[in-house]
Coordinates of C-alpha atoms in Angstrom, one line a residue:
M1 CA -25.9 7.9 -3.8
A2 CA -23.6 4.9 -3.8
T3 CA -22.9 3.2 -7.1
S4 CA -24.3 -0.3 -7.4
E5 CA -22.4 -3.4 -8.4
E6 CA -24.4 -3.5 -11.7
D7 CA -23.2 0.1 -12.4
V8 CA -19.6 -1.1 -11.8
N9 CA -20.1 -3.9 -14.3
R10 CA -21.3 -1.4 -16.9
Q11 CA -18.4 0.9 -16.2
H12 CA -16.1 -2.1 -16.6
D13 CA -17.3 -2.8 -20.1
D14 CA -15.5 0.2 -21.6
D15 CA -11.9 -0.9 -21.8
S16 CA -10.3 2.6 -21.9
H17 CA -12.7 5.2 -20.4
V18 CA -12.2 6.0 -16.7
T19 CA -15.3 7.3 -14.9
A20 CA -15.3 9.9 -12.1
Q21 CA -16.4 7.1 -9.7
Q22 CA -13.4 4.9 -10.7
W23 CA -11.0 7.8 -10.1
K24 CA -12.6 8.4 -6.7
W25 CA -12.4 4.8 -5.7
T26 CA -8.8 4.5 -6.9
V27 CA -7.9 7.5 -4.7
L28 CA -9.5 5.8 -1.7
A29 CA -8.0 2.5 -2.4
G30 CA -4.6 4.1 -3.1
M31 CA -4.6 5.8 0.3
A32 CA -3.3 2.4 1.5
S33 CA 0.0 3.3 -0.2
Y34 CA -0.1 6.8 1.3
L35 CA -0.5 5.4 4.8
D36 CA 2.0 2.6 4.2
A37 CA 4.8 4.7 2.8
G38 CA 3.9 7.5 5.2
S39 CA 4.3 5.2 8.3
I40 CA 7.7 3.9 7.0
V41 CA 9.0 7.4 6.4
A42 CA 7.5 8.8 9.7
L43 CA 9.5 6.1 11.5
A44 CA 12.6 7.0 9.4
A45 CA 12.3 10.7 10.0
G46 CA 12.1 10.3 13.7
L47 CA 14.3 7.2 14.2
A48 CA 17.4 9.1 15.5
L49 CA 15.1 11.1 17.8
W50 CA 13.4 8.0 19.3
Q51 CA 16.8 6.3 19.7
Q52 CA 18.0 9.2 21.8
Y53 CA 14.7 9.5 23.7
L54 CA 14.5 5.8 24.7
G55 CA 18.2 5.1 24.7
M56 CA 18.0 2.4 22.1
S57 CA 21.0 0.5 20.9
S58 CA 21.8 0.0 17.2
T59 CA 20.5 -3.5 17.4
T60 CA 17.2 -2.3 18.8
V61 CA 17.0 0.4 16.1
G62 CA 17.4 -2.4 13.5
L63 CA 14.7 -4.5 15.3
L64 CA 12.3 -1.6 15.3
A65 CA 12.8 -1.1 11.5
A66 CA 12.4 -4.8 10.8
L67 CA 9.2 -5.3 12.8
G68 CA 7.2 -2.6 11.2
P69 CA 5.7 -1.6 7.8
N70 CA 9.1 -1.9 6.1
A71 CA 9.6 -5.7 6.6
F72 CA 8.3 -8.5 8.8
G73 CA 5.1 -6.8 10.0
A74 CA 4.0 -6.0 6.4
A75 CA 4.9 -9.4 5.2
I76 CA 2.8 -11.1 7.8
G77 CA -0.1 -8.7 7.2
A78 CA 0.1 -9.4 3.4
L79 CA 0.0 -13.2 3.9
I80 CA -3.0 -12.9 6.2
G81 CA -4.8 -10.0 4.5
G82 CA -4.5 -11.4 1.0
R83 CA -6.1 -14.7 2.0
L84 CA -8.9 -13.0 4.0
G85 CA -9.5 -10.7 1.1
D86 CA -10.2 -13.7 -1.1
L87 CA -12.4 -15.4 1.5
F88 CA -14.5 -12.4 2.8
G89 CA -14.1 -9.7 0.2
R90 CA -11.9 -6.8 -0.5
K91 CA -14.3 -4.2 1.1
R92 CA -14.5 -5.9 4.5
I93 CA -10.7 -6.2 4.8
Y94 CA -9.6 -2.8 3.6
Q95 CA -12.2 -1.1 5.8
Y96 CA -11.4 -2.7 9.1
D97 CA -7.7 -3.0 8.8
L98 CA -7.6 0.8 8.8
L99 CA -9.0 0.7 12.3
V100 CA -6.2 -1.7 13.3
Y101 CA -3.7 0.7 11.7
A102 CA -5.2 3.7 13.6
F103 CA -4.8 1.8 16.9
G104 CA -1.2 1.0 16.2
I105 CA -0.5 4.6 15.2
L106 CA -2.0 5.8 18.5
L107 CA 0.3 3.4 20.4
I108 CA 3.3 5.1 18.7
V109 CA 2.0 8.6 19.3
F110 CA 1.6 7.9 23.1
S111 CA 4.7 5.7 23.5
F112 CA 6.7 6.5 26.6
N113 CA 8.7 3.2 26.6
L114 CA 10.3 0.8 24.1
P115 CA 7.6 -2.0 24.3
M116 CA 4.8 0.4 23.4
L117 CA 6.9 1.7 20.4
L118 CA 7.7 -1.8 19.2
I119 CA 4.2 -3.2 19.6
G120 CA 2.7 -0.1 17.9
T121 CA 5.1 -0.3 15.0
F122 CA 4.4 -4.1 14.5
I123 CA 0.6 -3.5 14.5
V124 CA 1.0 -0.8 11.9
G125 CA 3.1 -3.1 9.8
V126 CA 0.6 -5.9 9.9
A127 CA -2.3 -3.5 9.1
V128 CA -0.6 -1.9 6.0
G129 CA 0.6 -5.3 4.9
A130 CA -3.1 -6.4 4.7
D131 CA -4.4 -3.2 3.3
V132 CA -2.0 -2.6 0.4
P133 CA -2.4 -5.9 -1.6
T134 CA -6.2 -5.9 -0.9
S135 CA -6.5 -2.3 -2.2
L136 CA -4.3 -3.0 -5.2
A137 CA -6.4 -6.0 -6.1
L138 CA -9.5 -3.9 -5.9
I139 CA -8.0 -1.3 -8.2
G140 CA -7.1 -4.0 -10.7
E141 CA -10.6 -5.5 -10.6
F142 CA -12.6 -2.4 -11.2
S143 CA -10.2 -0.7 -13.6
P144 CA -10.9 -0.7 -17.4
S145 CA -8.4 -3.0 -19.1
K146 CA -6.8 -0.3 -21.1
A147 CA -6.5 2.2 -18.2
R148 CA -5.3 -0.2 -15.5
G149 CA -1.7 1.1 -15.6
K150 CA -2.9 4.6 -15.3
L151 CA -5.0 3.9 -12.2
M152 CA -2.3 1.7 -10.7
G153 CA 0.1 4.6 -11.3
L154 CA -2.1 6.8 -9.1
S155 CA -1.5 4.5 -6.2
Q156 CA 2.3 5.1 -6.8
V157 CA 1.6 8.8 -6.7
A158 CA 0.0 8.2 -3.3
W159 CA 3.0 6.2 -2.2
S160 CA 5.3 9.2 -3.0
L161 CA 2.9 11.8 -1.7
G162 CA 2.8 10.2 1.8
P163 CA 6.5 10.5 2.4
I164 CA 6.6 14.0 0.9
V165 CA 3.9 15.2 3.3
V166 CA 5.6 13.4 6.2
Y167 CA 9.0 14.8 5.4
V168 CA 7.6 18.3 5.1
L169 CA 5.9 18.0 8.5
A170 CA 9.0 16.5 10.0
F171 CA 11.1 19.3 8.6
V172 CA 8.8 22.0 10.0
L173 CA 8.5 20.2 13.4
T174 CA 12.3 19.6 13.7
P175 CA 12.7 22.1 16.6
Y176 CA 10.2 20.1 18.7
G177 CA 12.2 16.8 18.7
V178 CA 10.3 13.7 19.7
L179 CA 7.1 15.7 20.1
G180 CA 7.4 16.7 16.5
S181 CA 7.6 13.0 15.6
R182 CA 4.5 12.2 17.6
I183 CA 2.6 14.9 15.7
V184 CA 3.8 13.5 12.4
F185 CA 2.3 10.1 13.4
A186 CA -0.8 11.7 14.7
H187 CA -1.5 13.1 11.2
L188 CA -1.4 9.5 9.9
F189 CA -4.1 8.6 12.4
V190 CA -6.3 11.4 11.2
V191 CA -5.8 10.4 7.5
A192 CA -6.6 6.7 8.3
I193 CA -9.8 7.6 10.1
V194 CA -11.0 9.9 7.3
T195 CA -10.1 7.3 4.7
W196 CA -12.0 4.6 6.7
A197 CA -15.1 6.8 6.8
L198 CA -15.0 7.6 3.1
R199 CA -14.4 3.9 2.1
R200 CA -17.7 2.9 3.7
G201 CA -19.4 4.3 0.6
M202 CA -17.6 1.9 -1.7
V203 CA -19.2 -1.3 -3.0
E204 CA -17.6 -4.8 -3.2
S205 CA -15.5 -5.7 -6.2
A206 CA -17.9 -7.1 -8.8
I207 CA -15.3 -9.7 -9.9
W208 CA -14.8 -11.0 -6.4
T209 CA -18.6 -11.1 -5.9
A210 CA -19.0 -13.3 -9.0
A211 CA -16.1 -15.5 -8.1
S212 CA -17.2 -16.0 -4.6
G213 CA -20.6 -17.3 -5.6
A214 CA -22.3 -14.3 -4.0
G215 CA -23.6 -13.1 -7.4
E216 CA -26.4 -14.4 -9.5
A217 CA -24.8 -17.7 -10.5
A218 CA -25.7 -20.6 -8.2
P219 CA -22.7 -22.4 -6.7
T220 CA -22.3 -26.1 -7.2
T221 CA -21.5 -28.7 -4.5
D222 CA -17.9 -29.1 -5.8
P223 CA -15.7 -26.2 -4.7
E224 CA -13.5 -26.7 -7.7
E225 CA -16.4 -26.4 -10.1
Q226 CA -17.6 -23.0 -8.9
P227 CA -18.6 -20.5 -11.7
E228 CA -15.9 -18.1 -13.0
E229 CA -16.1 -14.6 -14.2
A230 CA -13.2 -12.5 -15.6
G231 CA -10.9 -15.5 -15.0
V232 CA -11.1 -15.5 -11.2
P233 CA -12.0 -18.9 -9.6
A234 CA -14.6 -19.3 -6.9
D235 CA -11.9 -20.8 -4.6
P236 CA -8.4 -19.4 -5.5
M237 CA -6.8 -21.9 -3.0
A238 CA -8.3 -25.0 -4.6
A239 CA -5.7 -27.6 -5.4
S240 CA -6.3 -27.4 -9.2
R241 CA -5.9 -23.7 -9.1
L242 CA -2.7 -23.8 -7.1
R243 CA -1.2 -26.2 -9.6
G244 CA -2.0 -23.8 -12.4
L245 CA -0.5 -20.9 -10.4
L246 CA 2.7 -22.8 -9.8
S247 CA 3.4 -23.9 -13.4
G248 CA 4.0 -22.5 -16.9
P249 CA 3.8 -18.8 -17.7
T250 CA 2.2 -17.9 -14.4
L251 CA 5.1 -19.4 -12.4
A252 CA 7.6 -17.5 -14.6
A253 CA 5.7 -14.3 -14.0
M254 CA 5.7 -14.9 -10.3
V255 CA 9.4 -15.7 -10.2
F256 CA 10.2 -12.6 -12.2
T257 CA 8.0 -10.4 -9.9
A258 CA 9.5 -11.9 -6.8
T259 CA 13.0 -11.3 -8.1
V260 CA 12.2 -7.6 -8.9
Y261 CA 10.7 -7.1 -5.4
L262 CA 13.6 -8.8 -3.7
F263 CA 16.3 -6.7 -5.2
W264 CA 14.4 -3.5 -5.5
N265 CA 13.4 -3.6 -1.8
L266 CA 17.0 -4.1 -0.7
A267 CA 17.5 -0.5 -1.9
A268 CA 14.0 0.9 -1.3
G269 CA 13.8 -0.5 2.2
T270 CA 17.2 0.8 3.2
F271 CA 16.5 4.2 1.7
G272 CA 13.0 4.5 3.0
V273 CA 13.7 3.8 6.7
F274 CA 17.4 4.5 7.2
S275 CA 18.2 7.5 4.9
P276 CA 17.6 10.3 7.4
Y277 CA 19.1 8.1 10.2
I278 CA 22.3 7.6 8.2
L279 CA 22.5 11.2 7.2
K280 CA 22.1 12.5 10.7
S281 CA 23.8 9.7 12.8
L282 CA 26.6 8.6 10.5
G283 CA 27.0 11.7 8.4
T284 CA 27.3 15.4 9.1
Q285 CA 23.8 16.6 8.4
S286 CA 21.5 18.2 10.9
Q287 CA 18.0 16.6 11.5
A288 CA 16.4 19.2 9.3
A289 CA 18.9 18.7 6.4
S290 CA 18.7 14.9 6.6
V291 CA 14.9 15.1 6.3
A292 CA 14.9 17.6 3.4
L293 CA 17.5 15.6 1.4
S294 CA 15.5 12.3 2.0
C295 CA 12.4 14.0 0.6
A296 CA 13.9 14.8 -2.7
G297 CA 13.9 11.3 -4.1
F298 CA 10.1 10.9 -3.5
V299 CA 9.5 14.2 -5.3
V300 CA 11.3 12.9 -8.4
T301 CA 9.4 9.6 -8.2
L302 CA 6.0 11.4 -8.1
V303 CA 6.9 13.6 -11.1
V304 CA 8.1 10.7 -13.2
V305 CA 5.0 8.6 -12.4
V306 CA 2.6 11.5 -13.4
L307 CA 4.5 12.7 -16.5
I308 CA 5.7 9.3 -17.9
F309 CA 4.2 6.2 -16.4
M310 CA 0.6 7.2 -16.2
P311 CA 0.3 8.6 -19.8
F312 CA 2.2 5.8 -21.5
S313 CA 1.8 2.6 -19.5
D314 CA -1.4 1.5 -21.2
R315 CA -0.4 2.3 -24.7
S316 CA 1.3 -1.1 -25.5
D317 CA 3.4 -3.9 -24.1
R318 CA 6.4 -2.3 -25.9
S319 CA 6.0 1.0 -24.0
R320 CA 5.9 -0.8 -20.7
R321 CA 9.0 -2.9 -21.6
I322 CA 10.9 0.3 -22.5
M323 CA 9.9 2.0 -19.3
W324 CA 10.9 -1.1 -17.3
G325 CA 14.2 -1.4 -19.1
V326 CA 15.2 2.2 -18.6
G327 CA 14.1 2.0 -15.0
A328 CA 16.1 -1.1 -14.3
V329 CA 19.2 0.4 -15.8
L330 CA 18.8 3.5 -13.7

C-alpha cells in the first residue's frame, strides 16, 4: 500500500532515522543519476564507433557531445524542469520526463543517419536535465535532516553505477561494433521504463504540497503572502523571494556552488564523454581497452562514496569541510 503524505511527515520528524520507505524512494529518485550518467557514458563508449559508422567529422563529434546530457541539452532541461517542478510538483515532472527520455533513447537505438542521432541525443539531454534536479530536490525534501548527506550520497552511487554497468556492457559487446552500442542504449530504455513504472507508487513531496498551497493551509489572495512550511515559499519565483535568493549568505552559497560546478565539470565532462574516444582515436588503445580503462575511475568513485562520504557526511560541518578540502586538493 502506498505511503500517505501524512506518513511522510511523521517519518520526517525523526532527524536521523531513515525508514525503509525513504531508502526505497531515494533509490527510485536516484535512478535519475543512473540514467543521466549512463547516457553520457553510453555515448562516450560508442562515440568512435558512431563516428566511423556515420562518417562524422571531428566538429560533428563535438556537436553531438555538446547537445546531449553532458552539456546544452541537460542545461536547457534543468532550467525548464526545475521551474516546472516548482509549479506542478516533483512527482509529475520526474514521472513524465522519463517517458521523454525513453523516446530519445529509442531514436538513438534505431538511428541510421546523423539527424536521428543528434535529435535523439538532444532529447535525452533535455529529459535528464529536467529529471536530475527534480529528483535531487525530492530526496532533500523527504530526507531526515541528519541523514540527508547519506541519502544524497546514494544518488552519487547511482551516478557511478550507471557508467560501470554501461562500460561493462560496452566491453562485452565490443566485437559487435555499432550494434553493441545500440544494445547498450537499449538497456537504458528498459531501465527508464521500469523506473517510470515503479515511481508511480510514490507520493508528492510533503514540503512542496504545503508550499504550493495544496495542503491544509488556505492560500491568501496575495501570492507573496502564501503560507510557508520548512522554509519553502508558496511561490519561489516571487520578487521578494528572488531578492532574498540573490543577496547575503544565499548568494555567496550560490556563487560558491556555481564555481565548483564550473571547474569540476570541465574535467568531469571531458572525462565522461571523451575518455574512451581519446584513448581509442588519439592513443594506442583498442576499443575494449579504452572502455575498460575508462570504467576504473567510476569504480573508485563508488567505493569512496560508500565507505567515506555516506558514513561521515552527516556527522558535522567539520567532517564535510574536511572531505571537501581533501577532495578539492585531489
